[in-house]
Amino acid sequence: MALIVVTTSPRVAPGLLAPAAWQALTRGRVLTGTPDHPYLPYLGEAGVRVEVVTPDPGALARESRTGTVVWLAAQDGDEDFMRAVGHAAISLDEPPEIEVVPGSYDLPGARLLDLVQIMDRLRRECPWDRKQTHESLVPYLVEEAYEVLETIHEGAYGPPLREELGDLLLQVMFHARLAQERTGAERTGAERTGPEETAGDGFDIDDVAAGIVEKLIRRHPHVFADVEVSGAGEVGDNWETIKAAERAAKGETASVLGGVPMGQPAISLAAQLLRRAGRAGAPAALAGDLAPPAGARLFALVRETQDAGLDPEAELRAAAREYRRRVRQWEDAADTL
């Protein structure tokens, strides 16, 4: 005989089970140690009787030796309990066969649902998280973005980059959670039809995701529609045309420099302004005789670097890292004297 363990994911809507799980639930007595298991009502509607019992590893192992028993595991996996069942089974003269049947699988991106729940709880229960605002979080957003940048520059593409991206994702989630509180009510999936439903200036993380999904589809007609392109260059040209149409639809002033964030670091700002203006055919003379003089010299150096096919921001960062290395060498040498 056998013990069949049916697992379910808390990130999948209750009631959705794989065919193998439904079959397993009809093969023997069904037990669970979780009285509030979210699948119980749905299994009841389907005619599957589930007995809620006090978890007893030894008793479960012994019963499985003489008949087929199905254990509906808690959604955290019941790992400690199942480990104890395994030890109890091994100690028997004739241990039962133990089979694990996944009832539902996480789809890609499912762990983001965990982040939503964690963020909700932190906002309710943590004094520090409760008092944060969009404004107070700005330094962390900038800091985390630069830490991602530094990790990439260092070539740490494994766990370090994964961790820094997680920190940056937290900032996105935090700002979306703050905006959600301005809606006055939370919406369920059944109530949601699109971002336009959100009242006032509030929104939530689903609205953020919906917005970028719609934008990516709109700006990639060569992927999601029947537009044909000859290569990456034409993709970039189409992108700029579509962005210009979007700005016009919003009533924004038509300008090749529309949408350039003026708050970014000065080197990257100058580089982006030059790129945008250059693509539009702006005369090079517009960059001459700028004020103040020191800024004009730096601006000219950015243009010179771009004309050489280099990224001025990356070049300056590389020089800064080399300078940091030399200073540290100097410090180490000074310590040995």
mmCIF file of N, CA, C and O in Angstrom, residues 109-165:
data_model
loop_
_atom_site.group_PDB
_atom_site.id
_atom_site.type_symbol
_atom_site.label_atom_id
_atom_site.label_comp_id
_atom_site.label_asym_id
_atom_site.label_seq_id
_atom_site.Cartn_x
_atom_site.Cartn_y
_atom_site.Cartn_z
ATOM 1 N N GLY A 109 7.157 33.966 -12.186
ATOM 2 C CA GLY A 109 6.716 35.214 -11.575
ATOM 3 C C GLY A 109 5.824 35.018 -10.369
ATOM 4 O O GLY A 109 5.416 36.004 -9.718
ATOM 5 N N ALA A 110 5.538 33.758 -10.006
ATOM 6 C CA ALA A 110 4.605 33.499 -8.903
ATOM 7 C C ALA A 110 5.129 34.024 -7.572
ATOM 8 O O ALA A 110 4.341 34.433 -6.711
ATOM 9 N N ARG A 111 6.455 34.032 -7.386
ATOM 10 C CA ARG A 111 6.978 34.500 -6.103
ATOM 11 C C ARG A 111 6.757 35.998 -5.900
ATOM 12 O O ARG A 111 6.883 36.491 -4.767
ATOM 13 N N LEU A 112 6.420 36.715 -6.960
ATOM 14 C CA LEU A 112 6.082 38.123 -6.794
ATOM 15 C C LEU A 112 4.835 38.286 -5.936
ATOM 16 O O LEU A 112 4.664 39.308 -5.263
ATOM 17 N N LEU A 113 3.959 37.275 -5.959
ATOM 18 C CA LEU A 113 2.777 37.323 -5.094
ATOM 19 C C LEU A 113 3.179 37.286 -3.627
ATOM 20 O O LEU A 113 2.539 37.918 -2.780
ATOM 21 N N ASP A 114 4.244 36.537 -3.313
ATOM 22 C CA ASP A 114 4.746 36.527 -1.940
ATOM 23 C C ASP A 114 5.218 37.917 -1.536
ATOM 24 O O ASP A 114 4.993 38.366 -0.404
ATOM 25 N N LEU A 115 5.886 38.589 -2.460
ATOM 26 C CA LEU A 115 6.383 39.937 -2.172
ATOM 27 C C LEU A 115 5.227 40.901 -1.904
ATOM 28 O O LEU A 115 5.321 41.768 -1.032
ATOM 29 N N VAL A 116 4.137 40.748 -2.648
ATOM 30 C CA VAL A 116 2.958 41.587 -2.410
ATOM 31 C C VAL A 116 2.437 41.375 -0.994
ATOM 32 O O VAL A 116 2.149 42.340 -0.269
ATOM 33 N N GLN A 117 2.346 40.119 -0.574
ATOM 34 C CA GLN A 117 1.842 39.822 0.762
ATOM 35 C C GLN A 117 2.780 40.328 1.852
ATOM 36 O O GLN A 117 2.346 40.880 2.871
ATOM 37 N N ILE A 118 4.082 40.142 1.639
ATOM 38 C CA ILE A 118 5.059 40.615 2.617
ATOM 39 C C ILE A 118 4.987 42.127 2.751
ATOM 40 O O ILE A 118 5.010 42.680 3.860
ATOM 41 N N MET A 119 4.881 42.823 1.603
ATOM 42 C CA MET A 119 4.823 44.279 1.636
ATOM 43 C C MET A 119 3.566 44.751 2.354
ATOM 44 O O MET A 119 3.600 45.712 3.135
ATOM 45 N N ASP A 120 2.450 44.086 2.122
ATOM 46 C CA ASP A 120 1.207 44.450 2.810
ATOM 47 C C ASP A 120 1.368 44.316 4.323
ATOM 48 O O ASP A 120 0.948 45.185 5.092
ATOM 49 N N ARG A 121 1.983 43.211 4.732
ATOM 50 C CA ARG A 121 2.133 42.982 6.169
ATOM 51 C C ARG A 121 3.108 43.975 6.799
ATOM 52 O O ARG A 121 2.863 44.482 7.903
ATOM 53 N N LEU A 122 4.202 44.277 6.110
ATOM 54 C CA LEU A 122 5.152 45.251 6.641
ATOM 55 C C LEU A 122 4.490 46.617 6.804
ATOM 56 O O LEU A 122 4.721 47.318 7.787
ATOM 57 N N ARG A 123 3.658 46.960 5.841
ATOM 58 C CA ARG A 123 2.994 48.262 5.897
ATOM 59 C C ARG A 123 2.024 48.333 7.068
ATOM 60 O O ARG A 123 1.821 49.404 7.645
ATOM 61 N N ARG A 124 1.465 47.201 7.435
ATOM 62 C CA ARG A 124 0.518 47.174 8.560
ATOM 63 C C ARG A 124 1.213 47.064 9.912
ATOM 64 O O ARG A 124 0.777 47.666 10.887
ATOM 65 N N GLU A 125 2.299 46.304 9.980
ATOM 66 C CA GLU A 125 2.828 45.893 11.285
ATOM 67 C C GLU A 125 4.195 46.461 11.651
ATOM 68 O O GLU A 125 4.587 46.405 12.809
ATOM 69 N N CYS A 126 4.952 46.988 10.693
ATOM 70 C CA CYS A 126 6.287 47.500 11.000
ATOM 71 C C CYS A 126 6.238 49.014 11.176
ATOM 72 O O CYS A 126 5.833 49.730 10.261
ATOM 73 N N PRO A 127 6.643 49.548 12.332
ATOM 74 C CA PRO A 127 6.588 51.000 12.563
ATOM 75 C C PRO A 127 7.387 51.797 11.534
ATOM 76 O O PRO A 127 6.935 52.859 11.099
ATOM 77 N N TRP A 128 8.553 51.280 11.124
ATOM 78 C CA TRP A 128 9.374 52.019 10.159
ATOM 79 C C TRP A 128 8.700 52.034 8.793
ATOM 80 O O TRP A 128 8.588 53.078 8.148
ATOM 81 N N ASP A 129 8.232 50.882 8.344
ATOM 82 C CA ASP A 129 7.593 50.810 7.029
ATOM 83 C C ASP A 129 6.306 51.615 6.990
ATOM 84 O O ASP A 129 5.951 52.183 5.953
ATOM 85 N N ARG A 130 5.595 51.658 8.114
ATOM 86 C CA ARG A 130 4.315 52.382 8.155
ATOM 87 C C ARG A 130 4.489 53.877 7.931
ATOM 88 O O ARG A 130 3.602 54.524 7.376
ATOM 89 N N LYS A 131 5.595 54.434 8.373
ATOM 90 C CA LYS A 131 5.740 55.896 8.313
ATOM 91 C C LYS A 131 6.378 56.397 7.017
ATOM 92 O O LYS A 131 6.521 57.608 6.813
ATOM 93 N N GLN A 132 6.743 55.489 6.109
ATOM 94 C CA GLN A 132 7.403 55.918 4.878
ATOM 95 C C GLN A 132 6.433 56.558 3.894
ATOM 96 O O GLN A 132 5.247 56.256 3.875
ATOM 97 N N THR A 133 6.967 57.454 3.086
ATOM 98 C CA THR A 133 6.205 58.127 2.033
ATOM 99 C C THR A 133 6.997 58.024 0.734
ATOM 100 O O THR A 133 8.152 57.591 0.722
ATOM 101 N N HIS A 134 6.354 58.437 -0.372
ATOM 102 C CA HIS A 134 7.082 58.454 -1.648
ATOM 103 C C HIS A 134 8.351 59.295 -1.514
ATOM 104 O O HIS A 134 9.419 58.916 -2.004
ATOM 105 N N GLU A 135 8.223 60.430 -0.819
ATOM 106 C CA GLU A 135 9.357 61.348 -0.695
ATOM 107 C C GLU A 135 10.469 60.755 0.162
ATOM 108 O O GLU A 135 11.656 60.862 -0.165
ATOM 109 N N SER A 136 10.099 60.121 1.273
ATOM 110 C CA SER A 136 11.127 59.581 2.168
ATOM 111 C C SER A 136 11.878 58.413 1.551
ATOM 112 O O SER A 136 13.015 58.110 1.947
ATOM 113 N N LEU A 137 11.260 57.752 0.571
ATOM 114 C CA LEU A 137 11.886 56.583 -0.055
ATOM 115 C C LEU A 137 12.803 56.948 -1.217
ATOM 116 O O LEU A 137 13.535 56.085 -1.711
ATOM 117 N N VAL A 138 12.767 58.200 -1.649
ATOM 118 C CA VAL A 138 13.564 58.598 -2.816
ATOM 119 C C VAL A 138 15.047 58.266 -2.665
ATOM 120 O O VAL A 138 15.664 57.700 -3.577
ATOM 121 N N PRO A 139 15.684 58.577 -1.524
ATOM 122 C CA PRO A 139 17.117 58.254 -1.407
ATOM 123 C C PRO A 139 17.400 56.769 -1.572
ATOM 124 O O PRO A 139 18.430 56.391 -2.156
ATOM 125 N N TYR A 140 16.505 55.915 -1.078
ATOM 126 C CA TYR A 140 16.725 54.468 -1.185
ATOM 127 C C TYR A 140 16.578 54.005 -2.634
ATOM 128 O O TYR A 140 17.308 53.123 -3.095
ATOM 129 N N LEU A 141 15.625 54.605 -3.348
ATOM 130 C CA LEU A 141 15.426 54.244 -4.753
ATOM 131 C C LEU A 141 16.680 54.554 -5.563
ATOM 132 O O LEU A 141 17.154 53.729 -6.351
ATOM 133 N N VAL A 142 17.227 55.744 -5.356
ATOM 134 C CA VAL A 142 18.436 56.138 -6.079
ATOM 135 C C VAL A 142 19.615 55.263 -5.669
ATOM 136 O O VAL A 142 20.379 54.772 -6.512
ATOM 137 N N GLU A 143 19.747 55.035 -4.368
ATOM 138 C CA GLU A 143 20.857 54.230 -3.865
ATOM 139 C C GLU A 143 20.816 52.809 -4.416
ATOM 140 O O GLU A 143 21.842 52.269 -4.866
ATOM 141 N N GLU A 144 19.637 52.196 -4.417
ATOM 142 C CA GLU A 144 19.525 50.817 -4.889
ATOM 143 C C GLU A 144 19.810 50.730 -6.394
ATOM 144 O O GLU A 144 20.421 49.758 -6.857
ATOM 145 N N ALA A 145 19.383 51.735 -7.148
ATOM 146 C CA ALA A 145 19.649 51.732 -8.588
ATOM 147 C C ALA A 145 21.154 51.795 -8.846
ATOM 148 O O ALA A 145 21.686 51.078 -9.713
ATOM 149 N N TYR A 146 21.856 52.619 -8.076
ATOM 150 C CA TYR A 146 23.301 52.724 -8.261
ATOM 151 C C TYR A 146 24.022 51.460 -7.792
ATOM 152 O O TYR A 146 25.072 51.094 -8.342
ATOM 153 N N GLU A 147 23.481 50.784 -6.799
ATOM 154 C CA GLU A 147 24.113 49.538 -6.352
ATOM 155 C C GLU A 147 23.970 48.453 -7.422
ATOM 156 O O GLU A 147 24.877 47.642 -7.612
ATOM 157 N N VAL A 148 22.837 48.446 -8.131
ATOM 158 C CA VAL A 148 22.689 47.531 -9.264
ATOM 159 C C VAL A 148 23.727 47.865 -10.331
ATOM 160 O O VAL A 148 24.406 46.978 -10.878
ATOM 161 N N LEU A 149 23.880 49.151 -10.611
ATOM 162 C CA LEU A 149 24.843 49.592 -11.618
ATOM 163 C C LEU A 149 26.260 49.177 -11.246
ATOM 164 O O LEU A 149 27.017 48.661 -12.085
ATOM 165 N N GLU A 150 26.628 49.367 -9.993
ATOM 166 C CA GLU A 150 27.973 49.007 -9.542
ATOM 167 C C GLU A 150 28.214 47.507 -9.658
ATOM 168 O O GLU A 150 29.288 47.061 -10.058
ATOM 169 N N THR A 151 27.200 46.709 -9.316
ATOM 170 C CA THR A 151 27.332 45.261 -9.407
ATOM 171 C C THR A 151 27.578 44.822 -10.850
ATOM 172 O O THR A 151 28.403 43.939 -11.115
ATOM 173 N N ILE A 152 26.869 45.447 -11.782
ATOM 174 C CA ILE A 152 27.060 45.118 -13.195
ATOM 175 C C ILE A 152 28.450 45.526 -13.664
ATOM 176 O O ILE A 152 29.137 44.780 -14.370
ATOM 177 N N HIS A 153 28.898 46.718 -13.261
ATOM 178 C CA HIS A 153 30.232 47.170 -13.642
ATOM 179 C C HIS A 153 31.319 46.225 -13.112
ATOM 180 O O HIS A 153 32.358 46.034 -13.752
ATOM 181 N N GLU A 154 31.078 45.642 -11.943
ATOM 182 C CA GLU A 154 32.054 44.728 -11.362
ATOM 183 C C GLU A 154 31.969 43.330 -11.962
ATOM 184 O O GLU A 154 32.777 42.456 -11.641
ATOM 185 N N GLY A 155 30.966 43.099 -12.823
ATOM 186 C CA GLY A 155 30.821 41.791 -13.450
ATOM 187 C C GLY A 155 30.292 40.718 -12.519
ATOM 188 O O GLY A 155 30.450 39.527 -12.791
ATOM 189 N N ALA A 156 29.658 41.130 -11.416
ATOM 190 C CA ALA A 156 29.119 40.164 -10.446
ATOM 191 C C ALA A 156 27.701 39.790 -10.863
ATOM 192 O O ALA A 156 26.713 40.246 -10.270
ATOM 193 N N TYR A 157 27.594 38.964 -11.895
ATOM 194 C CA TYR A 157 26.299 38.687 -12.501
ATOM 195 C C TYR A 157 25.500 37.592 -11.802
ATOM 196 O O TYR A 157 24.388 37.298 -12.215
ATOM 197 N N GLY A 158 26.044 36.964 -10.775
ATOM 198 C CA GLY A 158 25.356 35.879 -10.093
ATOM 199 C C GLY A 158 24.554 36.372 -8.902
ATOM 200 O O GLY A 158 23.761 37.333 -9.006
ATOM 201 N N PRO A 159 24.755 35.754 -7.735
ATOM 202 C CA PRO A 159 23.987 36.134 -6.535
ATOM 203 C C PRO A 159 24.051 37.610 -6.173
ATOM 204 O O PRO A 159 23.036 38.176 -5.752
ATOM 205 N N PRO A 160 25.215 38.291 -6.325
ATOM 206 C CA PRO A 160 25.218 39.725 -5.974
ATOM 207 C C PRO A 160 24.236 40.539 -6.801
ATOM 208 O O PRO A 160 23.519 41.387 -6.273
ATOM 209 N N LEU A 161 24.189 40.291 -8.114
ATOM 210 C CA LEU A 161 23.256 41.035 -8.955
ATOM 211 C C LEU A 161 21.818 40.666 -8.622
ATOM 212 O O LEU A 161 20.933 41.533 -8.570
ATOM 213 N N ARG A 162 21.584 39.382 -8.362
ATOM 214 C CA ARG A 162 20.233 38.947 -7.994
ATOM 215 C C ARG A 162 19.767 39.677 -6.731
ATOM 216 O O ARG A 162 18.621 40.142 -6.648
ATOM 217 N N GLU A 163 20.648 39.793 -5.754
ATOM 218 C CA GLU A 163 20.280 40.454 -4.501
ATOM 219 C C GLU A 163 19.997 41.937 -4.713
ATOM 220 O O GLU A 163 19.017 42.478 -4.186
ATOM 221 N N GLU A 164 20.845 42.600 -5.486
ATOM 222 C CA GLU A 164 20.659 44.030 -5.707
ATOM 223 C C GLU A 164 19.397 44.304 -6.520
ATOM 224 O O GLU A 164 18.691 45.292 -6.278
ATOM 225 N N LEU A 165 19.100 43.444 -7.488
ATOM 226 C CA LEU A 165 17.854 43.607 -8.233
ATOM 227 C C LEU A 165 16.644 43.418 -7.326
ATOM 228 O O LEU A 165 15.616 44.085 -7.488
#
